[in-house]
Tab-separated table of C-alpha atoms in Angstrom:
chain	number	residue	atom	x	y	z
U	1	UNK	CA	0.094	-0.086	-0.059
U	2	UNK	CA	2.919	2.364	0.905
U	3	UNK	CA	4.443	1.562	-2.704
U	4	UNK	CA	1.061	2.296	-4.330
U	5	UNK	CA	0.749	5.840	-2.289
U	6	UNK	CA	3.874	6.578	-3.182
U	7	UNK	CA	3.512	6.004	-6.814
U	8	UNK	CA	0.466	7.807	-6.975
U	9	UNK	CA	2.096	11.029	-5.492
U	10	UNK	CA	5.482	10.950	-6.653
U	11	UNK	CA	4.811	9.845	-10.581
U	12	UNK	CA	0.937	10.833	-10.540
U	13	UNK	CA	0.120	6.853	-11.429
U	14	UNK	CA	-2.859	5.515	-9.480
U	15	UNK	CA	-2.366	2.196	-11.483
U	16	UNK	CA	-1.739	0.430	-8.307
U	17	UNK	CA	-4.098	2.015	-6.361
U	18	UNK	CA	-6.401	0.891	-8.689
U	19	UNK	CA	-5.480	-2.363	-8.915
U	20	UNK	CA	-5.842	-2.652	-5.061
U	21	UNK	CA	-9.326	-1.174	-4.913
U	22	UNK	CA	-10.650	-3.356	-7.800
U	23	UNK	CA	-9.140	-6.531	-5.936
U	24	UNK	CA	-10.679	-5.287	-2.577
U	25	UNK	CA	-14.145	-4.452	-4.455
U	26	UNK	CA	-14.050	-7.744	-6.358
U	27	UNK	CA	-14.196	-5.762	-9.401
U	28	UNK	CA	-13.748	-8.505	-12.528
U	29	UNK	CA	-11.987	-8.250	-16.113
U	30	UNK	CA	-15.214	-7.246	-17.711
U	31	UNK	CA	-15.977	-4.321	-15.196
U	32	UNK	CA	-18.669	-6.402	-13.306
U	33	UNK	CA	-18.204	-6.720	-9.912
U	34	UNK	CA	-18.831	-9.625	-7.170
U	35	UNK	CA	-21.283	-9.552	-4.636
U	36	UNK	CA	-18.930	-11.402	-2.042
U	37	UNK	CA	-18.601	-7.775	0.281
U	38	UNK	CA	-22.439	-7.330	0.077
U	39	UNK	CA	-22.782	-11.335	1.301
U	40	UNK	CA	-20.442	-11.301	3.566
U	41	UNK	CA	-21.711	-8.437	5.312
U	42	UNK	CA	-25.326	-9.879	5.071
U	43	UNK	CA	-24.214	-13.050	6.525
U	44	UNK	CA	-22.173	-11.303	9.369
U	45	UNK	CA	-25.129	-9.035	10.513
U	46	UNK	CA	-27.438	-11.607	10.255
U	47	UNK	CA	-25.871	-14.194	12.424
U	48	UNK	CA	-25.354	-11.673	15.391
U	49	UNK	CA	-27.139	-9.072	17.443
U	50	UNK	CA	-24.066	-6.738	18.311
U	51	UNK	CA	-24.377	-3.488	16.751
U	52	UNK	CA	-21.615	-0.843	17.711
U	53	UNK	CA	-21.162	2.446	17.760
U	54	UNK	CA	-17.933	4.730	16.985
U	55	UNK	CA	-17.685	5.215	21.192
U	56	UNK	CA	-17.363	1.678	21.343
U	57	UNK	CA	-14.623	1.129	18.785
U	58	UNK	CA	-12.845	4.006	20.324
U	59	UNK	CA	-13.312	2.437	23.665
U	60	UNK	CA	-12.073	-0.849	22.080
U	61	UNK	CA	-9.090	0.636	20.061
U	62	UNK	CA	-6.491	-0.066	22.163
U	63	UNK	CA	-7.424	-3.624	22.918
U	64	UNK	CA	-7.179	-3.842	19.349
U	65	UNK	CA	-4.005	-2.342	18.754
U	66	UNK	CA	-2.234	-4.293	21.654
U	67	UNK	CA	-3.440	-7.265	20.257
U	68	UNK	CA	-2.432	-6.752	16.472
U	69	UNK	CA	-0.213	-3.301	16.153
U	70	UNK	CA	-0.646	-4.283	12.133
U	71	UNK	CA	-4.249	-4.773	11.768
U	72	UNK	CA	-5.796	-4.123	14.976
U	73	UNK	CA	-7.329	-0.702	14.387
U	74	UNK	CA	-8.732	-1.461	10.901
U	75	UNK	CA	-10.324	-4.634	12.773
U	76	UNK	CA	-11.574	-2.437	15.656
U	77	UNK	CA	-13.293	0.194	12.843
U	78	UNK	CA	-14.720	-3.331	11.394
U	79	UNK	CA	-17.043	-3.555	14.059
U	80	UNK	CA	-19.009	-0.732	12.862
U	81	UNK	CA	-19.906	-3.236	9.559
U	82	UNK	CA	-23.403	-3.931	10.790
U	83	UNK	CA	-24.257	-0.695	12.529
U	84	UNK	CA	-27.514	0.658	10.941
U	85	UNK	CA	-28.178	-2.711	9.680
U	86	UNK	CA	-31.778	-2.976	8.813
U	87	UNK	CA	-32.493	-6.416	10.072
U	88	UNK	CA	-31.398	-7.263	14.004
U	89	UNK	CA	-30.239	-10.748	13.557
U	90	UNK	CA	-29.876	-13.588	15.462
U	91	UNK	CA	-27.348	-14.911	17.967
U	92	UNK	CA	-28.519	-18.632	17.672
U	93	UNK	CA	-25.573	-18.890	15.403
U	94	UNK	CA	-23.095	-18.741	18.545
U	95	UNK	CA	-24.462	-21.973	19.704
U	96	UNK	CA	-21.825	-24.309	18.075
U	97	UNK	CA	-22.000	-27.465	20.193
U	98	UNK	CA	-22.944	-30.452	17.956
U	99	UNK	CA	-23.810	-33.711	20.247
U	100	UNK	CA	-25.270	-35.717	17.667
U	101	UNK	CA	-22.964	-34.472	14.886
U	102	UNK	CA	-20.336	-36.749	13.289
U	103	UNK	CA	-16.199	-36.663	14.170
U	104	UNK	CA	-15.461	-32.627	13.237
U	105	UNK	CA	-11.821	-31.826	12.474
U	106	UNK	CA	-10.874	-27.967	13.226
U	107	UNK	CA	-7.907	-26.907	11.746
U	108	UNK	CA	-6.134	-23.877	13.492
U	109	UNK	CA	-2.761	-22.053	12.065
U	110	UNK	CA	-0.606	-20.509	14.576
U	111	UNK	CA	0.650	-17.755	12.562
U	112	UNK	CA	-3.142	-16.624	10.754
U	113	UNK	CA	-3.363	-13.027	10.670
U	114	UNK	CA	-7.051	-13.071	10.374
U	115	UNK	CA	-8.216	-15.706	12.416
U	116	UNK	CA	-6.500	-16.253	15.891
U	117	UNK	CA	-5.506	-19.440	16.748
U	118	UNK	CA	-6.873	-19.327	20.122
U	119	UNK	CA	-10.242	-19.462	18.264
U	120	UNK	CA	-9.533	-23.202	17.089
U	121	UNK	CA	-9.187	-24.521	20.536
U	122	UNK	CA	-11.918	-22.658	21.771
U	123	UNK	CA	-14.057	-24.199	18.889
U	124	UNK	CA	-12.730	-27.526	19.705
U	125	UNK	CA	-13.970	-27.176	23.188
U	126	UNK	CA	-16.931	-25.958	22.461
U	127	UNK	CA	-17.949	-28.892	20.390
U	128	UNK	CA	-16.969	-30.943	23.113
U	129	UNK	CA	-15.896	-34.984	22.473
U	130	UNK	CA	-17.117	-34.582	18.566
U	131	UNK	CA	-14.024	-32.797	17.452
U	132	UNK	CA	-10.366	-33.203	17.175
U	133	UNK	CA	-7.758	-29.960	16.897
U	134	UNK	CA	-5.168	-30.190	13.765
U	135	UNK	CA	-2.741	-27.447	14.349
U	136	UNK	CA	-0.372	-25.810	11.588
U	137	UNK	CA	2.702	-24.135	13.168
U	138	UNK	CA	2.725	-21.489	9.879
U	139	UNK	CA	1.929	-18.097	8.470
U	140	UNK	CA	-0.970	-17.186	6.080
U	141	UNK	CA	-4.449	-17.155	6.488
U	142	UNK	CA	-5.371	-20.619	6.357
U	143	UNK	CA	-3.687	-23.715	6.716
U	144	UNK	CA	-4.718	-26.213	3.771
U	145	UNK	CA	-3.489	-24.302	0.881
U	146	UNK	CA	-0.016	-23.626	2.333
U	147	UNK	CA	0.968	-26.277	0.727
U	148	UNK	CA	2.130	-28.640	4.200
U	149	UNK	CA	1.968	-32.269	3.225
U	150	UNK	CA	0.980	-33.104	7.085
U	151	UNK	CA	-2.061	-30.770	6.739
U	152	UNK	CA	-3.060	-31.998	3.407
U	153	UNK	CA	-2.441	-35.602	4.431
U	154	UNK	CA	-4.502	-35.159	7.593
U	155	UNK	CA	-7.510	-33.107	6.066
U	156	UNK	CA	-7.227	-35.441	2.913
U	157	UNK	CA	-8.043	-38.496	5.206
U	158	UNK	CA	-10.775	-36.982	7.114
U	159	UNK	CA	-12.799	-35.703	4.362
U	160	UNK	CA	-12.150	-38.956	2.260
U	161	UNK	CA	-12.140	-41.598	5.037
U	162	UNK	CA	-13.764	-39.804	7.993
U	163	UNK	CA	-10.929	-40.351	10.170
U	164	UNK	CA	-9.763	-37.586	12.518
U	165	UNK	CA	-6.067	-37.449	13.152
U	166	UNK	CA	-4.545	-38.115	16.791
U	167	UNK	CA	-5.616	-35.824	19.416
U	168	UNK	CA	-2.648	-32.939	19.590
U	169	UNK	CA	-1.488	-33.426	15.797
U	170	UNK	CA	0.800	-30.550	15.134
U	171	UNK	CA	2.168	-30.187	11.640
U	172	UNK	CA	4.719	-27.291	10.334
U	173	UNK	CA	7.348	-26.164	12.131
U	174	UNK	CA	7.540	-22.989	14.767
U	175	UNK	CA	7.332	-19.628	13.469
U	176	UNK	CA	10.352	-17.487	14.892
U	177	UNK	CA	8.865	-14.116	16.319
U	178	UNK	CA	11.354	-11.110	16.518
């Protein structure tokens, strides 16, 4: 983003900024747009009753910045996504226990910048004895598409054969932190 802004200011060339905006907004090559952003907002707002105000965000901002200096502020302001949404929403989606479900595989990535790893073990606990946690010690959003062969094997085996990996299975290697 910094490079894109520098190009726009110093060279009066907004090509990179336009490409980033098109990517962010789901603009296709033919000039039409996907409805992904609108769909995600509708789903998010339908799945909960939380409606934040700018004052709420200002109060929560320090916690978000502490949790993620790089993304905290934008994530905090993202709480306003459903403010003014015309439908109240339903908190029923927060209940995730599945006592009669088939075994469930939960996959968490310790270096995921968008989905905190702590959510994966918490979800596994909420699902009770019906779930197993597969941990990837890696970087990036998601785990399966990282190419880690251990994750691929475990997920493929679960999806194709219904077999969960052993409790405590960890793939990848620890991520070095500065």
